[in-house]
């Protein structure tokens, strides 16, 4: 069973989360459901800081033993920081997807884009449907 | 999708099930790395019921097999198994399979799951064309259950439920014995690079054998292992997978199957292989290790320093034992030596890799 999705952030249909840091940036990662589907993450390809992304454009790549998965940016903006520790310890994504396993921080072009994402309760409904 | 007799057990064990060549198979129960390490350290149990078994019996059985198989079966004695290839006229690989000789002119051939029907049709066709009338082919896949038990503890777990001591079997030998009182074939062989056994029992008994093995292995670290770890285990051991490294356009010499291709006897495909040998190979399958980050996967391009495609990755994964990405790839023949630098296009990056000696992993033999 995946961990409950925290209600302090927003969720995409591609299983990314975005947490508003209150300073014009968000922190993002993949959800616990996503890491559970991937299992054993062995490699994370992070963007360069300064990279400009559009909402739902590929921003990172997560690889498990069996598969490669694109990670989409939940908002448009500029990457300001990446979680370098994942390059040495990718398994943190499995252990703590909502916390220490964050992927990057992005300065938002338009904070209103967050409204197009799902609340935690809607995301929970969304993954419940996927399981059936 | 077809289900093996163990399907319900996989669900109860919480397995993630995938479609593998039309079969609903467990890809993993917990996660691939854990199941991989369990097999190397203790033992793993695998549902292999999807693989094909064909019984070939009758006075012409040996002659027919000798004609369709790349391997010379002349010196094979009863109780021995041989890895062999089924080739088309061009020397292309129809399947790689194991041939169990149970008695004179009495064989069981074990095929890959996806190739079984094609194998059966091919051998049947050759029988008709060559007029080998005194031999019967019987597909016994549906009535045969197969479990692989692999790992350093395999022999001591299996001996608890077998009539004969499996530990006394030589490598690539088998015995017709009893497992839990059921008629069985047990061979000392496998697809992981570990010591271990392939166990054949009647399909309606395979569930109780599975349960008994798990029971015997409880507290000793035995775990069920899915196809995900089966793939990383075989790749570390330098073993090839039909459909990845082999198909009907690939010849034994291009991959690492020259050693089971006996050109000193007559068999289908031989003439083309002799010509290929004379002409020299254009490409060769090699192992590689990544130097840059990233995993090279099936279908990725091998490139030269100028970025032009010169080959293709056939299998690639993360090696849990070496803790780095490894794989197999076709490269131009001149690139075959271990240590040769190659590049692999990983999502647009020309990542550096190096040709490596096979196998990547070899167990300690005591």
CSV table of C-alpha atoms in Angstrom, one decimal:
chain,number,residue,atom,x,y,z
A,1,UNK,CA,0.0,0.0,0.0
A,2,UNK,CA,1.4,3.4,-0.9
A,3,UNK,CA,1.7,6.1,1.7
A,4,UNK,CA,-1.1,8.7,1.8
A,5,UNK,CA,-0.6,11.8,-0.4
A,6,UNK,CA,0.1,14.8,1.8
A,7,UNK,CA,-2.5,17.6,1.5
A,8,UNK,CA,0.1,20.4,1.4
A,9,UNK,CA,0.7,20.0,-2.3
A,10,UNK,CA,-0.8,19.5,-5.8
A,11,UNK,CA,-0.6,16.4,-8.0
A,12,UNK,CA,-0.4,15.7,-11.8
A,13,UNK,CA,-2.0,12.9,-13.7
A,14,UNK,CA,1.5,11.6,-14.5
A,15,UNK,CA,2.1,11.1,-10.7
A,16,UNK,CA,4.3,14.1,-9.9
A,17,UNK,CA,3.8,16.3,-6.9
A,18,UNK,CA,4.4,20.0,-6.6
A,19,UNK,CA,4.7,21.8,-3.3
A,20,UNK,CA,4.4,25.6,-3.2
A,21,UNK,CA,7.3,27.0,-1.2
A,22,UNK,CA,5.6,30.4,-0.8
A,23,UNK,CA,8.5,32.2,-2.5
A,24,UNK,CA,7.6,31.8,-6.1
A,25,UNK,CA,9.2,28.3,-6.3
A,26,UNK,CA,7.9,24.8,-6.0
A,27,UNK,CA,9.6,21.6,-4.9
A,28,UNK,CA,8.7,18.6,-7.0
A,29,UNK,CA,9.0,14.9,-7.1
A,30,UNK,CA,7.2,11.7,-8.0
A,31,UNK,CA,4.4,10.3,-5.8
A,32,UNK,CA,4.7,7.3,-3.5
A,33,UNK,CA,2.3,5.5,-5.9
A,34,UNK,CA,4.7,6.1,-8.8
A,35,UNK,CA,7.8,4.9,-6.9
A,36,UNK,CA,5.8,1.8,-5.9
A,37,UNK,CA,5.0,1.1,-9.5
A,38,UNK,CA,8.6,1.6,-10.6
A,39,UNK,CA,10.2,-0.3,-7.6
A,40,UNK,CA,13.9,-0.4,-7.1
A,41,UNK,CA,15.0,3.0,-8.6
A,42,UNK,CA,18.6,2.6,-9.7
A,43,UNK,CA,19.2,5.8,-11.6
A,44,UNK,CA,17.9,9.3,-11.7
A,45,UNK,CA,18.7,11.8,-14.5
A,46,UNK,CA,18.3,15.3,-13.2
A,47,UNK,CA,18.0,18.5,-15.2
A,48,UNK,CA,20.7,21.2,-15.2
A,49,UNK,CA,19.9,24.2,-13.0
A,50,UNK,CA,18.8,27.1,-15.1
A,51,UNK,CA,16.9,24.8,-17.5
A,52,UNK,CA,13.6,26.3,-18.7
A,53,UNK,CA,10.7,23.9,-18.8
A,54,UNK,CA,7.0,24.1,-19.9
A,55,UNK,CA,4.3,22.5,-17.9
A,56,UNK,CA,4.1,18.8,-18.6
A,57,UNK,CA,7.4,18.8,-20.4
A,58,UNK,CA,10.0,16.1,-19.5
A,59,UNK,CA,12.2,17.5,-16.7
A,60,UNK,CA,13.9,14.3,-15.4
A,61,UNK,CA,14.2,10.6,-16.0
A,62,UNK,CA,13.8,7.8,-13.4
A,63,UNK,CA,15.1,4.3,-14.2
A,64,UNK,CA,14.3,1.1,-12.3
A,65,UNK,CA,15.9,-2.2,-13.1
A,66,UNK,CA,13.0,-3.0,-15.5
A,67,UNK,CA,12.0,0.3,-16.9
A,68,UNK,CA,12.7,3.9,-17.9
A,69,UNK,CA,10.1,6.6,-16.9
A,70,UNK,CA,9.9,10.2,-17.9
A,71,UNK,CA,9.1,12.7,-15.2
A,72,UNK,CA,7.1,15.7,-16.3
A,73,UNK,CA,7.3,19.2,-14.8
A,74,UNK,CA,4.1,20.1,-13.0
A,75,UNK,CA,4.6,23.8,-13.8
A,76,UNK,CA,6.4,26.0,-16.3
A,77,UNK,CA,9.5,27.8,-15.1
A,78,UNK,CA,13.2,27.6,-14.5
A,79,UNK,CA,15.0,24.8,-12.5
A,80,UNK,CA,16.7,26.5,-9.6
A,81,UNK,CA,18.0,23.5,-7.6
A,82,UNK,CA,18.3,19.7,-8.1
A,83,UNK,CA,18.6,17.0,-5.5
A,84,UNK,CA,22.2,15.9,-6.3
A,85,UNK,CA,22.2,13.3,-3.5
A,86,UNK,CA,19.9,11.1,-5.7
A,87,UNK,CA,22.8,10.7,-8.2
A,88,UNK,CA,24.6,8.7,-5.5
A,89,UNK,CA,21.6,7.3,-3.7
A,90,UNK,CA,18.7,6.9,-6.1
A,91,UNK,CA,17.0,4.5,-3.7
A,92,UNK,CA,15.9,7.5,-1.6
A,93,UNK,CA,13.2,8.0,-4.2
A,94,UNK,CA,11.7,4.6,-3.1
A,95,UNK,CA,12.3,5.2,0.6
A,96,UNK,CA,10.8,8.7,0.8
A,97,UNK,CA,9.2,9.9,-2.4
A,98,UNK,CA,7.3,12.8,-0.7
A,99,UNK,CA,10.3,14.0,1.3
A,100,UNK,CA,14.0,13.3,0.9
A,101,UNK,CA,13.4,11.9,-2.5
A,102,UNK,CA,12.4,15.3,-4.1
A,103,UNK,CA,13.8,15.8,-7.5
A,104,UNK,CA,14.1,19.6,-8.1
A,105,UNK,CA,12.9,23.1,-7.4
A,106,UNK,CA,11.4,25.3,-10.1
A,107,UNK,CA,10.7,29.0,-10.1
A,108,UNK,CA,7.2,29.3,-11.5
A,109,UNK,CA,6.4,31.4,-14.5
A,110,UNK,CA,2.7,31.5,-13.5
A,111,UNK,CA,1.6,30.3,-10.1
A,112,UNK,CA,-1.9,29.9,-11.4
A,113,UNK,CA,-0.8,26.7,-13.2
A,114,UNK,CA,-0.9,25.0,-9.8
A,115,UNK,CA,-4.7,25.3,-10.0
A,116,UNK,CA,-4.7,22.9,-13.0
A,117,UNK,CA,-3.3,20.2,-10.8
A,118,UNK,CA,-5.2,17.9,-8.5
A,119,UNK,CA,-5.7,18.2,-4.8
A,120,UNK,CA,-4.5,15.3,-2.6
A,121,UNK,CA,-8.0,13.9,-2.2
A,122,UNK,CA,-8.7,14.1,-6.0
A,123,UNK,CA,-5.3,12.4,-6.7
A,124,UNK,CA,-6.2,9.6,-4.2
A,125,UNK,CA,-9.4,9.0,-6.1
A,126,UNK,CA,-7.5,9.1,-9.3
A,127,UNK,CA,-5.1,6.3,-8.3
A,128,UNK,CA,-7.8,4.3,-6.7
A,129,UNK,CA,-9.5,4.2,-10.1
A,130,UNK,CA,-6.2,3.1,-11.8
A,131,UNK,CA,-5.9,0.2,-9.4
A,132,UNK,CA,-9.3,-1.2,-10.6
B,1,UNK,CA,-3.6,-14.7,-21.4
B,2,UNK,CA,-2.7,-18.2,-20.4
B,3,UNK,CA,-2.2,-19.0,-16.7
B,4,UNK,CA,0.2,-21.5,-15.2
B,5,UNK,CA,-1.1,-23.8,-12.5
B,6,UNK,CA,0.7,-21.5,-10.0
B,7,UNK,CA,-1.1,-18.4,-11.0
B,8,UNK,CA,-3.4,-18.1,-7.9
B,9,UNK,CA,-0.4,-18.6,-5.7
B,10,UNK,CA,1.4,-15.7,-7.3
B,11,UNK,CA,-1.5,-13.4,-6.7
B,12,UNK,CA,-1.7,-14.6,-3.1
B,13,UNK,CA,2.0,-13.8,-2.7
B,14,UNK,CA,1.4,-10.3,-3.9
B,15,UNK,CA,3.2,-10.6,-7.3
B,16,UNK,CA,3.0,-8.1,-10.0
B,17,UNK,CA,1.8,-10.0,-13.1
B,18,UNK,CA,2.7,-9.2,-16.7
B,19,UNK,CA,2.1,-10.6,-20.1
B,20,UNK,CA,5.1,-12.6,-21.2
B,21,UNK,CA,4.6,-14.1,-24.6
B,22,UNK,CA,0.9,-14.6,-24.0
B,23,UNK,CA,1.4,-16.0,-20.4
B,24,UNK,CA,0.4,-14.2,-17.2
B,25,UNK,CA,3.7,-14.4,-15.3
B,26,UNK,CA,5.0,-12.9,-12.1
B,27,UNK,CA,7.6,-10.2,-12.9
B,28,UNK,CA,8.3,-9.6,-9.2
B,29,UNK,CA,6.9,-10.4,-5.8
B,30,UNK,CA,8.8,-7.7,-3.8
B,31,UNK,CA,11.4,-6.1,-5.9
B,32,UNK,CA,13.9,-7.2,-8.5
B,33,UNK,CA,17.1,-6.4,-6.7
B,34,UNK,CA,16.0,-8.1,-3.5
B,35,UNK,CA,14.9,-11.3,-5.4
B,36,UNK,CA,18.1,-11.3,-7.3
B,37,UNK,CA,20.3,-11.1,-4.2
B,38,UNK,CA,18.2,-13.7,-2.5
B,39,UNK,CA,19.0,-16.1,-5.3
B,40,UNK,CA,22.7,-15.4,-5.2
B,41,UNK,CA,22.9,-15.6,-1.4
B,42,UNK,CA,20.3,-18.3,-0.4
B,43,UNK,CA,17.9,-19.7,-3.0
B,44,UNK,CA,15.1,-18.6,-5.2
B,45,UNK,CA,12.1,-20.5,-6.6
B,46,UNK,CA,10.8,-19.7,-10.1
B,47,UNK,CA,7.6,-20.7,-11.9
B,48,UNK,CA,8.7,-21.9,-15.3
B,49,UNK,CA,5.5,-23.7,-16.3
B,50,UNK,CA,5.2,-21.5,-19.3
B,51,UNK,CA,8.2,-23.1,-21.1
B,52,UNK,CA,7.5,-25.8,-23.6
B,53,UNK,CA,8.1,-29.5,-23.3
B,54,UNK,CA,8.0,-31.8,-26.3
B,55,UNK,CA,8.4,-35.6,-26.0
B,56,UNK,CA,10.2,-37.2,-29.0
B,57,UNK,CA,10.1,-41.0,-29.1
B,58,UNK,CA,10.5,-43.8,-31.5
B,59,UNK,CA,13.2,-45.6,-33.5
B,60,UNK,CA,13.9,-42.6,-35.6
B,61,UNK,CA,14.1,-40.1,-32.7
B,62,UNK,CA,17.8,-39.9,-32.6
B,63,UNK,CA,18.2,-39.5,-36.4
B,64,UNK,CA,15.6,-36.8,-36.5
B,65,UNK,CA,17.1,-34.8,-33.7
B,66,UNK,CA,20.6,-35.2,-35.0
B,67,UNK,CA,19.4,-33.7,-38.2
B,68,UNK,CA,17.6,-30.7,-36.7
B,69,UNK,CA,19.9,-29.9,-33.9
B,70,UNK,CA,23.2,-27.9,-34.1
B,71,UNK,CA,24.7,-30.1,-31.4
B,72,UNK,CA,26.2,-33.5,-32.0
B,73,UNK,CA,24.0,-35.8,-29.9
B,74,UNK,CA,25.8,-39.0,-30.7
B,75,UNK,CA,27.7,-39.3,-27.5
B,76,UNK,CA,24.9,-38.2,-25.3
B,77,UNK,CA,24.0,-40.8,-22.7
B,78,UNK,CA,20.7,-41.4,-21.0
B,79,UNK,CA,20.5,-39.1,-18.0
B,80,UNK,CA,22.4,-36.3,-19.8
B,81,UNK,CA,21.0,-33.0,-21.0
B,82,UNK,CA,22.5,-30.9,-23.8
B,83,UNK,CA,22.0,-27.3,-24.7
B,84,UNK,CA,21.4,-27.1,-28.4
B,85,UNK,CA,20.0,-24.9,-31.2
B,86,UNK,CA,17.3,-25.4,-33.8
B,87,UNK,CA,18.4,-23.7,-37.0
B,88,UNK,CA,16.7,-22.8,-40.3
B,89,UNK,CA,18.4,-23.5,-43.6
B,90,UNK,CA,20.2,-20.2,-43.4
B,91,UNK,CA,21.7,-21.1,-40.1
B,92,UNK,CA,19.3,-18.6,-38.3
B,93,UNK,CA,18.3,-19.6,-34.8
B,94,UNK,CA,14.7,-20.8,-34.5
B,95,UNK,CA,15.2,-21.6,-30.8
B,96,UNK,CA,17.8,-22.4,-28.1
B,97,UNK,CA,16.6,-25.4,-26.1
B,98,UNK,CA,17.7,-28.3,-23.9
B,99,UNK,CA,17.6,-31.9,-25.0
B,100,UNK,CA,17.0,-34.5,-22.2
B,101,UNK,CA,17.8,-38.0,-23.2
B,102,UNK,CA,15.8,-40.3,-21.0
B,103,UNK,CA,16.6,-43.6,-22.9
B,104,UNK,CA,17.7,-44.7,-26.4
B,105,UNK,CA,15.5,-42.9,-28.9
B,106,UNK,CA,13.6,-41.3,-26.1
B,107,UNK,CA,13.9,-37.6,-25.5
B,108,UNK,CA,12.3,-34.6,-23.9
B,109,UNK,CA,13.1,-31.3,-25.5
B,110,UNK,CA,12.5,-28.1,-23.5
B,111,UNK,CA,11.8,-25.0,-25.5
B,112,UNK,CA,11.3,-21.3,-24.9
B,113,UNK,CA,7.6,-20.4,-24.2
B,114,UNK,CA,7.1,-18.2,-27.3
B,115,UNK,CA,8.9,-20.5,-29.7
B,116,UNK,CA,7.3,-23.8,-28.7
B,117,UNK,CA,4.6,-24.0,-31.5
B,118,UNK,CA,7.1,-22.9,-34.1
B,119,UNK,CA,9.6,-25.5,-32.9
B,120,UNK,CA,7.0,-28.3,-33.0
B,121,UNK,CA,5.9,-27.3,-36.5
B,122,UNK,CA,9.5,-27.1,-37.7
B,123,UNK,CA,10.5,-30.5,-36.4
B,124,UNK,CA,7.3,-32.1,-37.6
B,125,UNK,CA,7.9,-30.6,-41.1
B,126,UNK,CA,11.4,-32.0,-41.2
B,127,UNK,CA,10.1,-35.4,-40.1
B,128,UNK,CA,7.6,-35.5,-43.0
B,129,UNK,CA,10.1,-34.2,-45.6
B,130,UNK,CA,12.9,-36.6,-44.5
B,131,UNK,CA,10.5,-39.5,-44.1
B,132,UNK,CA,11.3,-40.3,-40.5
B,133,UNK,CA,8.1,-42.3,-40.0
B,134,UNK,CA,9.0,-44.1,-36.8
B,135,UNK,CA,9.0,-41.2,-34.4
B,136,UNK,CA,6.3,-39.5,-32.5
B,137,UNK,CA,6.3,-35.9,-31.3
B,138,UNK,CA,4.0,-35.0,-28.4
B,139,UNK,CA,3.5,-31.6,-26.9
B,140,UNK,CA,3.4,-32.3,-23.1
B,141,UNK,CA,3.6,-28.6,-22.1
B,142,UNK,CA,0.1,-28.4,-20.6
B,143,UNK,CA,0.5,-31.6,-18.5
B,144,UNK,CA,4.0,-30.7,-17.3
B,145,UNK,CA,4.7,-28.4,-14.4
B,146,UNK,CA,8.2,-26.8,-14.2
B,147,UNK,CA,9.8,-25.2,-11.2
B,148,UNK,CA,13.4,-23.9,-11.1
B,149,UNK,CA,15.1,-23.9,-7.7
B,150,UNK,CA,18.4,-21.9,-7.9
B,151,UNK,CA,21.0,-20.8,-5.4
B,152,UNK,CA,23.6,-22.1,-3.0
B,153,UNK,CA,21.0,-23.7,-0.7
B,154,UNK,CA,19.0,-25.3,-3.6
B,155,UNK,CA,20.4,-28.9,-3.1
B,156,UNK,CA,19.8,-29.0,0.6
B,157,UNK,CA,16.3,-27.7,0.3
B,158,UNK,CA,15.3,-30.0,-2.6
B,159,UNK,CA,16.7,-33.2,-0.9
B,160,UNK,CA,14.1,-32.9,1.8
B,161,UNK,CA,11.4,-33.8,-0.7
B,162,UNK,CA,13.1,-36.0,-3.3
B,163,UNK,CA,13.6,-39.8,-3.4
B,164,UNK,CA,17.2,-39.4,-4.6
B,165,UNK,CA,19.9,-37.1,-3.4
B,166,UNK,CA,19.9,-34.2,-5.9
B,167,UNK,CA,23.3,-33.1,-4.6
B,168,UNK,CA,24.9,-36.1,-6.2
B,169,UNK,CA,23.8,-35.1,-9.7
B,170,UNK,CA,26.5,-33.8,-12.0
B,171,UNK,CA,26.1,-30.5,-13.8
B,172,UNK,CA,23.7,-30.9,-16.8
B,173,UNK,CA,22.7,-34.4,-15.6
B,174,UNK,CA,19.2,-35.4,-14.6
B,175,UNK,CA,17.5,-38.2,-12.8
B,176,UNK,CA,14.0,-39.6,-13.2
B,177,UNK,CA,13.0,-39.7,-9.6
B,178,UNK,CA,10.1,-38.8,-7.3
B,179,UNK,CA,9.3,-35.5,-5.7
B,180,UNK,CA,6.8,-35.6,-2.9
B,181,UNK,CA,6.1,-39.1,-4.2
B,182,UNK,CA,5.2,-37.8,-7.7
B,183,UNK,CA,7.0,-38.9,-10.8
B,184,UNK,CA,9.5,-36.2,-11.7
B,185,UNK,CA,12.6,-35.3,-13.7
B,186,UNK,CA,15.2,-33.3,-11.8
B,187,UNK,CA,18.2,-31.8,-13.6
B,188,UNK,CA,21.1,-29.9,-12.2
B,189,UNK,CA,20.9,-26.9,-14.4
B,190,UNK,CA,19.4,-23.4,-14.7
B,191,UNK,CA,19.5,-19.9,-16.0
B,192,UNK,CA,21.0,-17.9,-13.2
B,193,UNK,CA,24.7,-18.8,-12.9
B,194,UNK,CA,24.1,-20.4,-9.5
B,195,UNK,CA,24.0,-24.1,-8.5
B,196,UNK,CA,20.4,-25.3,-8.9
B,197,UNK,CA,17.8,-27.5,-10.4
B,198,UNK,CA,15.1,-27.6,-13.0
B,199,UNK,CA,12.2,-29.7,-11.7
B,200,UNK,CA,9.5,-31.3,-13.9
B,201,UNK,CA,6.4,-32.8,-12.3
B,202,UNK,CA,2.8,-33.4,-13.5
B,203,UNK,CA,1.0,-30.1,-13.9
B,204,UNK,CA,-1.6,-31.0,-11.4
B,205,UNK,CA,1.0,-31.7,-8.7
B,206,UNK,CA,3.2,-28.6,-9.3
B,207,UNK,CA,1.2,-26.6,-6.8
B,208,UNK,CA,1.9,-28.9,-3.9
B,209,UNK,CA,5.6,-29.2,-4.9
B,210,UNK,CA,5.8,-25.4,-5.0
B,211,UNK,CA,4.3,-25.2,-1.5
B,212,UNK,CA,6.5,-27.9,-0.1
B,213,UNK,CA,9.7,-26.2,-1.4
B,214,UNK,CA,8.6,-22.9,0.1
B,215,UNK,CA,7.9,-24.7,3.4
B,216,UNK,CA,11.3,-26.4,3.4
B,217,UNK,CA,13.0,-23.1,2.6
B,218,UNK,CA,11.2,-21.2,5.3
B,219,UNK,CA,13.7,-19.7,7.7
B,220,UNK,CA,16.5,-20.4,5.3
B,221,UNK,CA,16.0,-17.4,3.1
B,222,UNK,CA,14.3,-19.1,0.2
B,223,UNK,CA,12.0,-16.7,-1.7
B,224,UNK,CA,9.8,-16.8,-4.8
B,225,UNK,CA,11.5,-14.9,-7.7
B,226,UNK,CA,9.9,-13.3,-10.7
B,227,UNK,CA,10.9,-12.9,-14.3
B,228,UNK,CA,12.5,-9.5,-13.5
B,229,UNK,CA,15.3,-11.0,-11.4
B,230,UNK,CA,15.4,-14.0,-13.7
B,231,UNK,CA,16.5,-11.6,-16.4
B,232,UNK,CA,19.2,-9.8,-14.3
B,233,UNK,CA,20.5,-13.1,-13.1
B,234,UNK,CA,20.9,-14.6,-16.5
B,235,UNK,CA,22.4,-11.4,-17.9
B,236,UNK,CA,25.1,-11.3,-15.2
B,237,UNK,CA,25.8,-15.0,-16.0
B,238,UNK,CA,26.3,-14.0,-19.6
B,239,UNK,CA,23.3,-16.1,-20.8
B,240,UNK,CA,21.3,-15.1,-23.8
B,241,UNK,CA,17.6,-14.7,-24.1
B,242,UNK,CA,15.7,-15.8,-27.2
B,243,UNK,CA,14.0,-12.8,-28.8
B,244,UNK,CA,16.6,-10.4,-27.4
B,245,UNK,CA,19.9,-11.8,-28.5
B,246,UNK,CA,18.6,-14.4,-30.9
B,247,UNK,CA,16.1,-14.6,-33.7
B,248,UNK,CA,15.9,-16.4,-37.1
B,249,UNK,CA,18.2,-13.8,-38.6
B,250,UNK,CA,21.0,-14.4,-36.1
B,251,UNK,CA,23.5,-17.3,-36.5
B,252,UNK,CA,25.2,-19.2,-33.6
B,253,UNK,CA,28.7,-17.8,-34.4
B,254,UNK,CA,27.4,-14.2,-34.3
B,255,UNK,CA,26.3,-14.8,-30.7
B,256,UNK,CA,28.2,-17.0,-28.2
B,257,UNK,CA,26.8,-20.3,-29.3
B,258,UNK,CA,29.7,-21.5,-31.5
B,259,UNK,CA,30.5,-24.1,-28.8
B,260,UNK,CA,27.1,-25.9,-29.3
B,261,UNK,CA,27.4,-25.8,-33.1
B,262,UNK,CA,29.1,-29.0,-34.3
B,263,UNK,CA,30.1,-28.5,-37.9
B,264,UNK,CA,31.6,-32.0,-38.1
B,265,UNK,CA,28.2,-33.5,-38.5
B,266,UNK,CA,25.3,-33.0,-40.9
B,267,UNK,CA,22.4,-30.8,-39.8
B,268,UNK,CA,20.0,-28.2,-41.2
B,269,UNK,CA,21.8,-24.8,-41.5
B,270,UNK,CA,25.3,-26.2,-41.6
B,271,UNK,CA,26.1,-25.3,-45.2
B,272,UNK,CA,25.3,-21.6,-44.7
B,273,UNK,CA,27.3,-21.6,-41.4
B,274,UNK,CA,30.3,-23.1,-43.2
B,275,UNK,CA,30.1,-20.4,-45.7
B,276,UNK,CA,29.8,-17.7,-43.0
B,277,UNK,CA,32.7,-19.1,-41.2
B,278,UNK,CA,34.8,-19.0,-44.3
B,279,UNK,CA,33.8,-15.5,-45.2
B,280,UNK,CA,34.2,-14.2,-41.7
B,281,UNK,CA,31.7,-12.5,-39.4
B,282,UNK,CA,30.5,-9.0,-39.8
B,283,UNK,CA,29.1,-8.6,-36.3
B,284,UNK,CA,29.5,-10.2,-32.9
B,285,UNK,CA,27.6,-10.2,-29.7
B,286,UNK,CA,29.6,-8.8,-26.8
B,287,UNK,CA,29.1,-7.9,-23.2
B,288,UNK,CA,29.6,-4.3,-22.1
B,289,UNK,CA,29.8,-2.3,-19.0
B,290,UNK,CA,28.8,1.4,-18.8
B,291,UNK,CA,31.4,3.9,-17.9
B,292,UNK,CA,29.0,6.9,-18.0
B,293,UNK,CA,25.8,7.0,-16.1
B,294,UNK,CA,22.6,5.5,-17.4
B,295,UNK,CA,21.3,2.2,-18.4
B,296,UNK,CA,21.6,1.0,-22.0
B,297,UNK,CA,18.4,-0.9,-22.9
B,298,UNK,CA,17.2,-3.3,-25.5
B,299,UNK,CA,17.1,-1.5,-28.9
B,300,UNK,CA,19.4,1.4,-28.0
B,301,UNK,CA,22.0,2.2,-30.7
B,302,UNK,CA,25.7,1.5,-30.4
B,303,UNK,CA,27.6,4.4,-32.1
B,304,UNK,CA,31.1,5.2,-33.2
B,305,UNK,CA,32.9,8.3,-32.1
B,306,UNK,CA,31.2,10.2,-34.9
B,307,UNK,CA,27.7,9.4,-33.6
B,308,UNK,CA,26.9,7.0,-36.4
B,309,UNK,CA,25.1,3.8,-35.6
B,310,UNK,CA,27.3,0.7,-35.7
B,311,UNK,CA,25.4,-1.7,-33.6
B,312,UNK,CA,22.6,-2.3,-31.2
B,313,UNK,CA,22.0,-3.2,-27.6
B,314,UNK,CA,20.1,-6.5,-27.2
B,315,UNK,CA,19.8,-6.6,-23.4
B,316,UNK,CA,20.7,-4.0,-20.8
B,317,UNK,CA,20.1,-3.7,-17.1
B,318,UNK,CA,21.4,-2.7,-13.8
B,319,UNK,CA,23.6,-5.4,-12.3
B,320,UNK,CA,22.7,-5.9,-8.7
B,321,UNK,CA,26.0,-7.8,-8.0
B,322,UNK,CA,28.4,-5.4,-9.8
B,323,UNK,CA,26.2,-2.4,-8.8
B,324,UNK,CA,26.6,-0.9,-12.3
B,325,UNK,CA,24.8,-1.0,-15.6
B,326,UNK,CA,25.7,-3.9,-17.9
B,327,UNK,CA,24.4,-5.4,-21.1
B,328,UNK,CA,24.8,-7.3,-24.3
B,329,UNK,CA,25.1,-5.7,-27.8
B,330,UNK,CA,25.9,-6.5,-31.4
B,331,UNK,CA,29.0,-4.6,-32.5
B,332,UNK,CA,31.2,-4.8,-35.7
B,333,UNK,CA,33.5,-7.8,-35.5
B,334,UNK,CA,36.6,-5.5,-35.1
B,335,UNK,CA,35.1,-4.1,-31.9
B,336,UNK,CA,34.8,-7.5,-30.2
B,337,UNK,CA,37.8,-7.5,-27.9
B,338,UNK,CA,37.2,-6.8,-24.2
B,339,UNK,CA,38.4,-3.3,-23.3
B,340,UNK,CA,37.3,-1.8,-26.6
B,341,UNK,CA,35.6,1.5,-26.1
B,342,UNK,CA,32.1,1.9,-27.6
B,343,UNK,CA,29.4,4.5,-27.2
B,344,UNK,CA,25.7,4.0,-26.6
B,345,UNK,CA,23.0,6.5,-27.5
B,346,UNK,CA,21.1,6.9,-24.2
B,347,UNK,CA,18.3,9.4,-25.0
B,348,UNK,CA,20.5,11.5,-27.2
B,349,UNK,CA,23.7,11.3,-25.1
B,350,UNK,CA,26.6,9.3,-26.5
B,351,UNK,CA,27.4,7.5,-23.2
B,352,UNK,CA,30.7,5.8,-22.9
B,353,UNK,CA,30.9,2.0,-22.4
B,354,UNK,CA,33.5,-0.7,-22.7
B,355,UNK,CA,33.4,-4.2,-24.1
B,356,UNK,CA,33.6,-6.6,-21.2
B,357,UNK,CA,34.5,-10.2,-20.9
B,358,UNK,CA,31.6,-12.7,-20.4
B,359,UNK,CA,30.3,-13.7,-18.0
B,360,UNK,CA,30.0,-10.7,-15.8
B,361,UNK,CA,29.5,-12.9,-12.8
B,362,UNK,CA,30.8,-16.3,-12.0
B,363,UNK,CA,30.0,-18.1,-8.7
B,364,UNK,CA,32.7,-19.5,-6.5
B,365,UNK,CA,32.8,-23.3,-6.8
B,366,UNK,CA,33.8,-25.1,-3.7
